[in-house]
CSV table of C-alpha atoms and ligand atoms in Angstrom, one decimal:
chain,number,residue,atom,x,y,z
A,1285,UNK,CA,-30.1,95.9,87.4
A,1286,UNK,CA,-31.1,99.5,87.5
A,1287,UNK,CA,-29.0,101.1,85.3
A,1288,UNK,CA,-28.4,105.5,84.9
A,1289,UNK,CA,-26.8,106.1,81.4
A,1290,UNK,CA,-25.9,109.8,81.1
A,1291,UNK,CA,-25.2,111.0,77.1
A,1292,UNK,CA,-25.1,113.6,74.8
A,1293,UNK,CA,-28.8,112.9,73.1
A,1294,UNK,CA,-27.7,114.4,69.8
A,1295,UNK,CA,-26.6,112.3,66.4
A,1296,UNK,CA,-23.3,112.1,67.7
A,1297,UNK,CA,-21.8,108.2,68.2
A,1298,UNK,CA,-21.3,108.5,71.7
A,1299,UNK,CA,-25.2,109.4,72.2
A,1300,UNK,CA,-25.9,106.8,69.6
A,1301,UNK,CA,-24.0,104.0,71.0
A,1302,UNK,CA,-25.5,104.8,74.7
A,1303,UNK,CA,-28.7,105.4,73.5
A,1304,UNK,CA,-28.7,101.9,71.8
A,1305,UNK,CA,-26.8,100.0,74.6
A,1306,UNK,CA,-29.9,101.2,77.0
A,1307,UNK,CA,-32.1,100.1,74.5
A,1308,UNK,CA,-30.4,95.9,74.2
A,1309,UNK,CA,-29.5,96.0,78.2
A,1310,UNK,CA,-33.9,96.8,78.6
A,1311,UNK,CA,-34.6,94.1,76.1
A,1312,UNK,CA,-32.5,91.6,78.7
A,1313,UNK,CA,-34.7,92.9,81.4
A,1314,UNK,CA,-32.9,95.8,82.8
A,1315,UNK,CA,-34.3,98.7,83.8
A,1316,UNK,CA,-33.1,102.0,81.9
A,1317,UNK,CA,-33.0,105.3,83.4
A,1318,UNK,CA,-31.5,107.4,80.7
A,1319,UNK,CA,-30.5,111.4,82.0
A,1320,UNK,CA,-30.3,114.0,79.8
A,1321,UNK,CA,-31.2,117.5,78.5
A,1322,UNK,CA,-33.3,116.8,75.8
A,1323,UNK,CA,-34.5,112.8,74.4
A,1324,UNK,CA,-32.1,111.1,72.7
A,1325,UNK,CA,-32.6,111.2,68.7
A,1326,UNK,CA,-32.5,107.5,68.8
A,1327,UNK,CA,-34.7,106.5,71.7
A,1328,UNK,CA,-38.1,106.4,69.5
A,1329,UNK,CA,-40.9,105.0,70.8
A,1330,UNK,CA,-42.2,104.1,74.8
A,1331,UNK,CA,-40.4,101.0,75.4
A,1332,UNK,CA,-40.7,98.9,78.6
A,1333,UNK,CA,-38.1,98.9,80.9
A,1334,UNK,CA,-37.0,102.7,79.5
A,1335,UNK,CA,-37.4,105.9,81.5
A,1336,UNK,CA,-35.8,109.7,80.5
A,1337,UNK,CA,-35.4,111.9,82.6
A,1338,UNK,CA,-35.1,115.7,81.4
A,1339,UNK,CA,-32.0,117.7,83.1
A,1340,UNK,CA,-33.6,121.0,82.9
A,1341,UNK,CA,-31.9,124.1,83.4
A,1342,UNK,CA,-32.9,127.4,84.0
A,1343,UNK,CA,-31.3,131.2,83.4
A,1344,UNK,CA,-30.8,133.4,85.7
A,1345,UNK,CA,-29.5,137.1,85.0
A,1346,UNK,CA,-26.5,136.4,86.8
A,1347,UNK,CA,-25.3,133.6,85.0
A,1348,UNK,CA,-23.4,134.7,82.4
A,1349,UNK,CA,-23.0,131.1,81.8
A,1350,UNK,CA,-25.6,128.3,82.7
A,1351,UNK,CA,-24.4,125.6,85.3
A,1352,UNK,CA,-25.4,122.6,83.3
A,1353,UNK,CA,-23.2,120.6,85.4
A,1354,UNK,CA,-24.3,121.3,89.0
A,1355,UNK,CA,-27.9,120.8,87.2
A,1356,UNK,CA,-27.1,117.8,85.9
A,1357,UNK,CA,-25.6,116.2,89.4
A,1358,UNK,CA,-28.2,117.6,91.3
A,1359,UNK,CA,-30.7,115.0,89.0
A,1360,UNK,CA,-28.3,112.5,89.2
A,1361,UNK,CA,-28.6,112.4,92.9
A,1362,UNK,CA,-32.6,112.9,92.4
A,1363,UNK,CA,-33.2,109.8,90.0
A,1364,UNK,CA,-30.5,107.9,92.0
A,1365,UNK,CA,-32.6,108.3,95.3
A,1366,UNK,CA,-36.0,108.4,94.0
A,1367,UNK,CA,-35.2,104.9,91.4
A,1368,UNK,CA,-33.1,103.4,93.7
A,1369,UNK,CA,-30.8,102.7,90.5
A,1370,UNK,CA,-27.4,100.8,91.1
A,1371,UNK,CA,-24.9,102.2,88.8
A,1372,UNK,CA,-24.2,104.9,86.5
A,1373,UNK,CA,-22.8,104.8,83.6
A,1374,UNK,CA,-21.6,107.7,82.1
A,1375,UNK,CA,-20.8,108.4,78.2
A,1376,UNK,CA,-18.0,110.8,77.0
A,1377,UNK,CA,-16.4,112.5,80.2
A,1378,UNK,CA,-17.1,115.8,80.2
A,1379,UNK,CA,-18.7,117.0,82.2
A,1380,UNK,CA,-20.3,113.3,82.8
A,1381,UNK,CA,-17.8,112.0,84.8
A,1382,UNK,CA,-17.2,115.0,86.9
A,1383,UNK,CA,-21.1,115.2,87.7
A,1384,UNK,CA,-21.3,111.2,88.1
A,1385,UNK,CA,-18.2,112.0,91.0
A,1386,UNK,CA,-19.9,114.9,92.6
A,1387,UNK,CA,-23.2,112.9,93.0
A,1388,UNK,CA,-21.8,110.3,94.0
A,1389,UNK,CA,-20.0,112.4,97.1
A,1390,UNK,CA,-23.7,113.5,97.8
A,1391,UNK,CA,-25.0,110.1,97.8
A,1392,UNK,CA,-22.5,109.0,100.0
A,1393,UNK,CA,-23.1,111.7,102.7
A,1394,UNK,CA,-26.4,110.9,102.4
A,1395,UNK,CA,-25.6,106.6,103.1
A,1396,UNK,CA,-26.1,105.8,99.6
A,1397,UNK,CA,-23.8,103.9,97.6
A,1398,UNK,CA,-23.6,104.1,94.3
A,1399,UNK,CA,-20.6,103.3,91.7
A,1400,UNK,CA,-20.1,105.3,88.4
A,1401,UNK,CA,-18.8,103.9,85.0
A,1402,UNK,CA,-17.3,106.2,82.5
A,1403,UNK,CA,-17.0,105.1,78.5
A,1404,UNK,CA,-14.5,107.7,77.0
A,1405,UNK,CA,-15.5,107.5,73.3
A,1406,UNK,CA,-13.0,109.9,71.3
A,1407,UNK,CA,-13.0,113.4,71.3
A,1408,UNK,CA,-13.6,114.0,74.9
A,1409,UNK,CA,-9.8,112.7,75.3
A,1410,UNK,CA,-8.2,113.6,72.1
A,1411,UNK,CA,-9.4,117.0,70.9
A,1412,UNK,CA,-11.0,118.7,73.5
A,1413,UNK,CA,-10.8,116.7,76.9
A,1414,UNK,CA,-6.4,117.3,76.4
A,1415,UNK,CA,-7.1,120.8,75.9
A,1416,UNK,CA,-5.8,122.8,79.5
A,1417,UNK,CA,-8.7,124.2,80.3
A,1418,UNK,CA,-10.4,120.7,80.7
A,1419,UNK,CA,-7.6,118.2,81.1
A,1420,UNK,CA,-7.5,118.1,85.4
A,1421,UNK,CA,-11.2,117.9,85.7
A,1422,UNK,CA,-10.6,115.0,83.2
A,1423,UNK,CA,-7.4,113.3,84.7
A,1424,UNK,CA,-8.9,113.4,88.2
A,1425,UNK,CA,-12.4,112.3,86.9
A,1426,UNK,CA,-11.3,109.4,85.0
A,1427,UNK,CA,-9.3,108.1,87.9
A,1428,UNK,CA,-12.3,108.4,90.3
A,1429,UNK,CA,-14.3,106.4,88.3
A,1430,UNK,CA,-15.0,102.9,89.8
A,1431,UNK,CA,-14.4,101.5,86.1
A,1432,UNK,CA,-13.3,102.9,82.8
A,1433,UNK,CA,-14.2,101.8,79.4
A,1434,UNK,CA,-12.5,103.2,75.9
A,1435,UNK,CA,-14.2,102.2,72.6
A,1436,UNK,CA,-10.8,101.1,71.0
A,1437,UNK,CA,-7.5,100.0,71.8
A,1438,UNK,CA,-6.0,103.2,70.2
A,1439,UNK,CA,-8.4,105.5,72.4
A,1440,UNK,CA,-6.7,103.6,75.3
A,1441,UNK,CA,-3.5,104.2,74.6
A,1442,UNK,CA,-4.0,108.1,73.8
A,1443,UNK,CA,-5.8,108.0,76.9
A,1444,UNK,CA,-2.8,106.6,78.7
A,1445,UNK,CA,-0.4,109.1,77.3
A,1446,UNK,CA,-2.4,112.2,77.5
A,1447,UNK,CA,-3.8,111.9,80.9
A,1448,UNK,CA,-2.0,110.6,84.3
A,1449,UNK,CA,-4.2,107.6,84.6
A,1450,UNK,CA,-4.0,104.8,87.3
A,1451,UNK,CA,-6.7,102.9,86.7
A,1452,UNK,CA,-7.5,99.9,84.1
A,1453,UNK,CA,-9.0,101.5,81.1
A,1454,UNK,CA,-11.1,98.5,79.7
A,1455,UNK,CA,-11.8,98.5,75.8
A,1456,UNK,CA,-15.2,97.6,74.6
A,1457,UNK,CA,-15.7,98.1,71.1
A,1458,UNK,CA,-18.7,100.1,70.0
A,1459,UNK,CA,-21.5,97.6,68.3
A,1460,UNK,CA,-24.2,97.8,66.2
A,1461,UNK,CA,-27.7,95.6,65.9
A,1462,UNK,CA,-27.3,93.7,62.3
A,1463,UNK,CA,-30.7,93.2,62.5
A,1464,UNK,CA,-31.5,96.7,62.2
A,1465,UNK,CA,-29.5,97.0,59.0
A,1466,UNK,CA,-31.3,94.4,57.0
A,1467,UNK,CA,-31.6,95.5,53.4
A,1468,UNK,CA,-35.5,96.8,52.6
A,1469,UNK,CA,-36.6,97.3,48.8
A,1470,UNK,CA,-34.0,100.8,48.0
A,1471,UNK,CA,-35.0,101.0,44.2
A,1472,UNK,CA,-37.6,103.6,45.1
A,1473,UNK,CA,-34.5,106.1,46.7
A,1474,UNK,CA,-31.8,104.2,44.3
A,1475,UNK,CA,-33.8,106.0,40.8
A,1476,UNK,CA,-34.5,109.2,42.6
A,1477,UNK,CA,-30.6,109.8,43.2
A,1478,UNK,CA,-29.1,107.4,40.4
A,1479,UNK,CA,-31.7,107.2,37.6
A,1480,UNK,CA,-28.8,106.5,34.9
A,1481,UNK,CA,-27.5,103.6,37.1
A,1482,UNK,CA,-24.8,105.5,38.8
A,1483,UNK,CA,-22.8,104.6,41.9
A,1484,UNK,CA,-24.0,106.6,44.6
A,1485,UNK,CA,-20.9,107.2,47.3
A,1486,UNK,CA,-21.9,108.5,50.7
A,1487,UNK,CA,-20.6,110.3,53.7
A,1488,UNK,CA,-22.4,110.3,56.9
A,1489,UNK,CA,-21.3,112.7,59.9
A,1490,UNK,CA,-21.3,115.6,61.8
A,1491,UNK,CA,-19.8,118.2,59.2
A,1492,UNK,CA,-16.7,118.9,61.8
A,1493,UNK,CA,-13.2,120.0,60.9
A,1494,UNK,CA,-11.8,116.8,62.1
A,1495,UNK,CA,-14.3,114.8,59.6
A,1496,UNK,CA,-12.5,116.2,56.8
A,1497,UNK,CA,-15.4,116.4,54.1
A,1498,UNK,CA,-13.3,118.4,51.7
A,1499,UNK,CA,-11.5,115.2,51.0
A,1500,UNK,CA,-14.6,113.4,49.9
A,1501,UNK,CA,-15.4,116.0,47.7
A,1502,UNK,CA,-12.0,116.2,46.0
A,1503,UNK,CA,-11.7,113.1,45.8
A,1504,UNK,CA,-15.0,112.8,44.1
A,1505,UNK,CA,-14.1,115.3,41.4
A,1506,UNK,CA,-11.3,112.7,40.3
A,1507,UNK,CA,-13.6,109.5,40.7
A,1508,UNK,CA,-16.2,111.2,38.8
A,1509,UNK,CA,-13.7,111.6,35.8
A,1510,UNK,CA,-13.8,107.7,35.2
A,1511,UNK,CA,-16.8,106.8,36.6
A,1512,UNK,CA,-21.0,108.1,36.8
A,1513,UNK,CA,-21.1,108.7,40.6
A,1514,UNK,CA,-23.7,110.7,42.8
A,1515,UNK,CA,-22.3,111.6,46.4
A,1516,UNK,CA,-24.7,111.7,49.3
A,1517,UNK,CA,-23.6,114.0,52.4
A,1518,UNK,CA,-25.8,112.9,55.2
A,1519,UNK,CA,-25.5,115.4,58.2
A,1520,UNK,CA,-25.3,119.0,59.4
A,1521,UNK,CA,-22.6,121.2,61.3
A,1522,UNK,CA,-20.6,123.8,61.4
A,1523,UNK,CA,-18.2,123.0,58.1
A,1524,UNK,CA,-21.7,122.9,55.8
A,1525,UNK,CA,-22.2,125.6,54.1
A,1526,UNK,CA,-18.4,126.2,53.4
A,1527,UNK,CA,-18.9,122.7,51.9
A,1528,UNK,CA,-22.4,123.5,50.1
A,1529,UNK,CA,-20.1,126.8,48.4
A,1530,UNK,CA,-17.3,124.7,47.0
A,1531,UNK,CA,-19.7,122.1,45.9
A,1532,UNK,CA,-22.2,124.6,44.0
A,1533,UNK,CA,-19.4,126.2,42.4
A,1534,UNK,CA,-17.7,122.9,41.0
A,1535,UNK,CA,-18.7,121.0,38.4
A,1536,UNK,CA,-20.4,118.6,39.5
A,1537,UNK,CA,-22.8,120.4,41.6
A,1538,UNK,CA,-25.5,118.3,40.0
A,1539,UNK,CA,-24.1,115.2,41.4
A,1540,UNK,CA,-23.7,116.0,44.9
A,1541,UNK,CA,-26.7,116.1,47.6
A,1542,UNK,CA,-26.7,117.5,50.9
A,1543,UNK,CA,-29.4,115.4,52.5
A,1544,UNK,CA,-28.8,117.2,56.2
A,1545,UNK,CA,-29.4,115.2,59.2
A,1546,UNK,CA,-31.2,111.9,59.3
A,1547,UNK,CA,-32.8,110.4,62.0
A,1548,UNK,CA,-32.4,107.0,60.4
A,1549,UNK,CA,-29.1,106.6,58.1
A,1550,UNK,CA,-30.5,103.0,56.8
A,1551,UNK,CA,-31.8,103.9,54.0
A,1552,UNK,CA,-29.3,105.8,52.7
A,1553,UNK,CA,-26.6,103.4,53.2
A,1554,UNK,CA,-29.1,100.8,51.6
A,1555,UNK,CA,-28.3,102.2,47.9
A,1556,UNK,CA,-24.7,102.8,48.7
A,1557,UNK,CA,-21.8,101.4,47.3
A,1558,UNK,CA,-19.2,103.0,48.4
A,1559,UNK,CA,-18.9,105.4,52.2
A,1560,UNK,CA,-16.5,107.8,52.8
A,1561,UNK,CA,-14.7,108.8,56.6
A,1562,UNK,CA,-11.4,110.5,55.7
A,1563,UNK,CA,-11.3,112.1,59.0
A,1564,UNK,CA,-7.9,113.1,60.7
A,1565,UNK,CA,-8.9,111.3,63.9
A,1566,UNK,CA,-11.3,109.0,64.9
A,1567,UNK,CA,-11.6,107.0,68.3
A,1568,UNK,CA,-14.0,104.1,66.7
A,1569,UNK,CA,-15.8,105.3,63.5
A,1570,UNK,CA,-19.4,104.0,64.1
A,1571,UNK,CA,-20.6,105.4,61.1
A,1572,UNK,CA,-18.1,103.3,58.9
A,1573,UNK,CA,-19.6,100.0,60.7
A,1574,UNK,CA,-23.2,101.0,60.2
A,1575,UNK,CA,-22.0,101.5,56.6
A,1576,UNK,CA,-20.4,98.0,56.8
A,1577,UNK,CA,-23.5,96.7,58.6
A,1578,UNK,CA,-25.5,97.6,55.1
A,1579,UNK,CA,-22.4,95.9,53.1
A,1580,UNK,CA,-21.0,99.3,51.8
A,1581,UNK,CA,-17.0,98.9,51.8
A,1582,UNK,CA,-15.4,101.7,53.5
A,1583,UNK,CA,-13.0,104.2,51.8
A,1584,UNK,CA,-11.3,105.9,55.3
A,1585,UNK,CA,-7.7,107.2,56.5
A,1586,UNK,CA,-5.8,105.1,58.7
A,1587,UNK,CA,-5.7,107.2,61.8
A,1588,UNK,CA,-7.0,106.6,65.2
A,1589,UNK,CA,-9.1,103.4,66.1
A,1590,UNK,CA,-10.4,103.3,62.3
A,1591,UNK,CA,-7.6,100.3,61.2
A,1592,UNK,CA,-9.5,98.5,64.5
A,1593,UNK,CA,-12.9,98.5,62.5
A,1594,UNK,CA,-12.2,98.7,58.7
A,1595,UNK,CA,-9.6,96.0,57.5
A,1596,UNK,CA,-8.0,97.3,54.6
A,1597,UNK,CA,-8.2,95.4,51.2
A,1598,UNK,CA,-11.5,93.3,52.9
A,1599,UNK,CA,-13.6,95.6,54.5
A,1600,UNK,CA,-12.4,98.6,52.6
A,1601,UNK,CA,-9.3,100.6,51.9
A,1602,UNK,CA,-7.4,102.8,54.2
A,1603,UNK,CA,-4.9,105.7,52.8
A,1604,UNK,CA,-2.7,108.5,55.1
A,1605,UNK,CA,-4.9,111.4,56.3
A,1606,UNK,CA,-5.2,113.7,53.1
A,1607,UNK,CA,-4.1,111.6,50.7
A,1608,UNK,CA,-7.7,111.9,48.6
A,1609,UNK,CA,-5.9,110.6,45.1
A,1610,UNK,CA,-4.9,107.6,47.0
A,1611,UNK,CA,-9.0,107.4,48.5
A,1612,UNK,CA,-9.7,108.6,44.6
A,1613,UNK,CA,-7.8,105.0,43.5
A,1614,UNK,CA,-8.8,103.0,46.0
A,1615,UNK,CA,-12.4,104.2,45.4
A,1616,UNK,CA,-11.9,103.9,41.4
A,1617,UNK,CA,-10.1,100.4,41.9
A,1618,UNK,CA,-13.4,99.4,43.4
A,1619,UNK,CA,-16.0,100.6,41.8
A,1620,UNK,CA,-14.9,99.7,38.4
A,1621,UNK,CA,-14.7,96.2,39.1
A,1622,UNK,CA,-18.1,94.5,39.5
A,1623,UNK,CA,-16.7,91.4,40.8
A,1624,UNK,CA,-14.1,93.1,43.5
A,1625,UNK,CA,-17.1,95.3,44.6
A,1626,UNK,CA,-19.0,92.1,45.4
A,1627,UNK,CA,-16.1,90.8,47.2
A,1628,UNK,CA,-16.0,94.0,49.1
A,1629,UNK,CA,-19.2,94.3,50.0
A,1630,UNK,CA,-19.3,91.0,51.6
A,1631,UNK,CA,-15.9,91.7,53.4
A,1632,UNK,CA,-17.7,94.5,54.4
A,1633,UNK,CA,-20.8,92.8,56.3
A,1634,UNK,CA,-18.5,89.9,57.5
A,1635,UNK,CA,-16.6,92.3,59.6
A,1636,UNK,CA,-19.7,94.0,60.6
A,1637,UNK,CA,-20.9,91.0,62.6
A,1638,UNK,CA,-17.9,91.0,64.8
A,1639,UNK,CA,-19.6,94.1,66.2
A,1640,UNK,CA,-22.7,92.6,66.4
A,1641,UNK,CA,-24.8,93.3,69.5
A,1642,UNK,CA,-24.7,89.5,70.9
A,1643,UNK,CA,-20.9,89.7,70.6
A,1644,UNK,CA,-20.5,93.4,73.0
A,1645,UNK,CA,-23.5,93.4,75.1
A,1646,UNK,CA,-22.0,90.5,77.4
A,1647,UNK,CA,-19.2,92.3,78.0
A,1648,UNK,CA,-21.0,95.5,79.2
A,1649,UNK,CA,-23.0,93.1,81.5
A,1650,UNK,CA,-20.0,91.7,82.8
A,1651,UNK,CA,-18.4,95.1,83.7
A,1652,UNK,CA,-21.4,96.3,85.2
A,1653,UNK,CA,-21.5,93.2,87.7
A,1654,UNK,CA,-17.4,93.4,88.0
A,1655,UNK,CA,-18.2,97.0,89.0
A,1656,UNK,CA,-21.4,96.8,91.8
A,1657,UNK,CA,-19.2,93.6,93.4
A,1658,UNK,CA,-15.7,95.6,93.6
A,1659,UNK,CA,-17.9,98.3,94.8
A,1660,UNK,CA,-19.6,96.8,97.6
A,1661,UNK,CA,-17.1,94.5,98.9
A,1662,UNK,CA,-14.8,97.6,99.8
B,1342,LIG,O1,-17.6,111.9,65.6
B,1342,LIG,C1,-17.8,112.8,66.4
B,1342,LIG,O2,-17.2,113.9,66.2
B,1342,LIG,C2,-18.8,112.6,67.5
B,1342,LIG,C3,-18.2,111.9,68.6
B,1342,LIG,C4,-19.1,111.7,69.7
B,1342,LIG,O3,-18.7,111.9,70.8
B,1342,LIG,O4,-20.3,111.4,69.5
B,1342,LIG,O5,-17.8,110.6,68.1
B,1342,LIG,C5,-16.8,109.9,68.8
B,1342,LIG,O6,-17.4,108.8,69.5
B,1342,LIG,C6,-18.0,107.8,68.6
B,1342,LIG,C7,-18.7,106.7,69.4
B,1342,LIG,O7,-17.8,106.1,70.2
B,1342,LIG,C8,-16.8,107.2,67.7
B,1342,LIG,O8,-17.4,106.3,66.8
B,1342,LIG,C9,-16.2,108.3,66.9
B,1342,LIG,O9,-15.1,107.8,66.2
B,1342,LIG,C10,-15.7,109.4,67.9
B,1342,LIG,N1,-15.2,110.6,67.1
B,1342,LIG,C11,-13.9,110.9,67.1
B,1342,LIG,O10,-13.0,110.4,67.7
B,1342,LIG,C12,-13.6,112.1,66.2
């Protein structure tokens, strides 16, 4: 198949998770057309099968406000024609889905069918896709789409009760490659950040309100009363340098790193024992299964899809959103306990491999061919 994936190209999850599906679905022999604004942090190196095409826009003085949108349908149409692709597949709905619609109304005048797929993966539904300003454009998009795919069961029902939709929302859970999380010789990176043999806890994300990072770092002040711990903030955004203030100005400034954003989050995780997500809402929480993909138990809230991914008292330990001296315990409980840390950490990789790529690629695959015959035999 010729396949379009549209993303966000940043370290985001959704840009993540569509960057790496185009990567497995080229491996099987698909080609990969994968439409953008600038290359997608995880794409790497010239791969066959793989093409990116650049949405490019331009300013003009009377644009108070550039059209990415219109710029961004306009290629759509291009790379359709030109590649001859047979599906789109859009990821996170604004304004993907709304483009993928508009070019495929062009197409159509033009005798060229084309269906679109939209994956909704979190905050384009419940933070900023519900917001007024966005939410028609959204409703009426997610409807036109000829097949529509949520990341977890929760995003679907929030879906369902914030928008007006009619069609099937199907739920594919996001995946990682275990593979790529083998474990590589750490103790270089383990003495640098632990010398004395501490535990090292780490967060991973992109320093938003809705991740919550205070809460890792209170709860890290109590942990670090009973226990040597080093905390590793992997990430950058707009909540940093509120975060960098408090933590200079504690304590236990020497304990805590800012290590900004990471093109690979590997080998961090590698010398990890423990990660932290206490994030108000979270569709999936990809970077708690690439945490459980290097066997680090997760310490997380139970909102959102999270309860989907991390199974409390095996994979990791879930508390209400806020509650850091519950995540304190929890965290305490395992770490001072070689033997339940063990256990943990196995939980941990045991539930990764549900999400392994040989367990989710077949369903995309599926869906894709569901989708061109529905499409064609209208
Ligand atoms: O976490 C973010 O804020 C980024 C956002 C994104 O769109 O990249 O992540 C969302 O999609 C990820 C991939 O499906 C999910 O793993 C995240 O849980 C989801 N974030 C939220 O729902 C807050």
């Amino acid at each position: 198949m010729k396949i379009g994936i549209v993303l966000y190209p940043t370290f985001g999850g959704s840009g993540i998770v569509a960057t790496e599906l185009g990567k497995e679905l080229a491996k099987k022999n698909h080609e990969i057309h994968f439409i953008t604004y600038t290359e997608p942090v995880r794409l790497g190196e010239l791969r066959k099968n793989i093409f990116y095409h650049e949405v490019t826009t331009s300013d003009y003085p009377l644009f108070k406000y550039t059209p990415y949108e219109q710029v961004l349908t306009s290629k759509l149409v291009d790379v359709v024609k030109f590649e001859k692709l047979d599906l789109l597949h859009v990821h996170y709905a604004i304004p993907h889905a709304s483009a993928a619609y508009m070019a495929q109304q062009i197409l159509l005048d033009q005798n060229i069918k084309i269906p679109f797929i939209t994956t909704l993966h979190g905050t384009d539904i419940t933070l900023v896709g519900k917001d007024p300003s966005f939410e028609p454009v959204i409703n009426f998009s997610i409807n036109q789409s000829n097949s529509v795919t949520a990341v977890s069961n929760n995003l679907k029902m929030e879906t369902n009760k914030l928008f007006h939709i009619k069609n099937e929302i199907k739920v594919i859970p996001n995946f990682i490659c275990i593979k790529d999380y083998e474990l590589t010789n750490n103790n270089f990176y383990k003495k640098r950040f632990a010398p004395n043999g501490e535990k090292i806890i780490c967060h991973i994300s992109n320093f938003r309100k809705v991740k919550r990072i205070e809460d890792v770092l209170k709860a890290f002040e109590i942990i670090s009363n009973d226990i040597k711990v080093k905390l590793l903030l992997v990430g950058d955004g707009p909540e940093r340098s509120c975060l960098e203030k408090i933590s200079r100005e504690s304590n236990f400034k020497n304990n805590i790193h800012f290590l900004g954003s990471l093109k690979s989050t590997k080998e961090v995780l590698n010398i990890s024992d423990l990660f932290f997500l206490p994030s108000s809402t979270e569709s999936f929480g990809l970077s708690a299964l690439e945490a459980m993909a290097c066997n680090v138990p997760v310490i997380a809230t139970n909102t959102g899809g999270i309860p989907e991914v991390v199974i409390h008292g095996k994979s990791g330990m879930l508390s209400n959103v806020g509650d850091f001296k519950n995540m304190a315990e929890n965290a305490v409980e395992i770490l001072s306990d070689e033997k339940k840390l063990i256990r943990f950490k196995e939980g941990a990789f045991n539930q990764a491999l549900k999400f392994d790529v040989k367990n989710i690629l077949p369903k995309y695959e599926k869906l894709y061919e569901n989708c061109l015959k529905n499409h064609f035999n209208k």
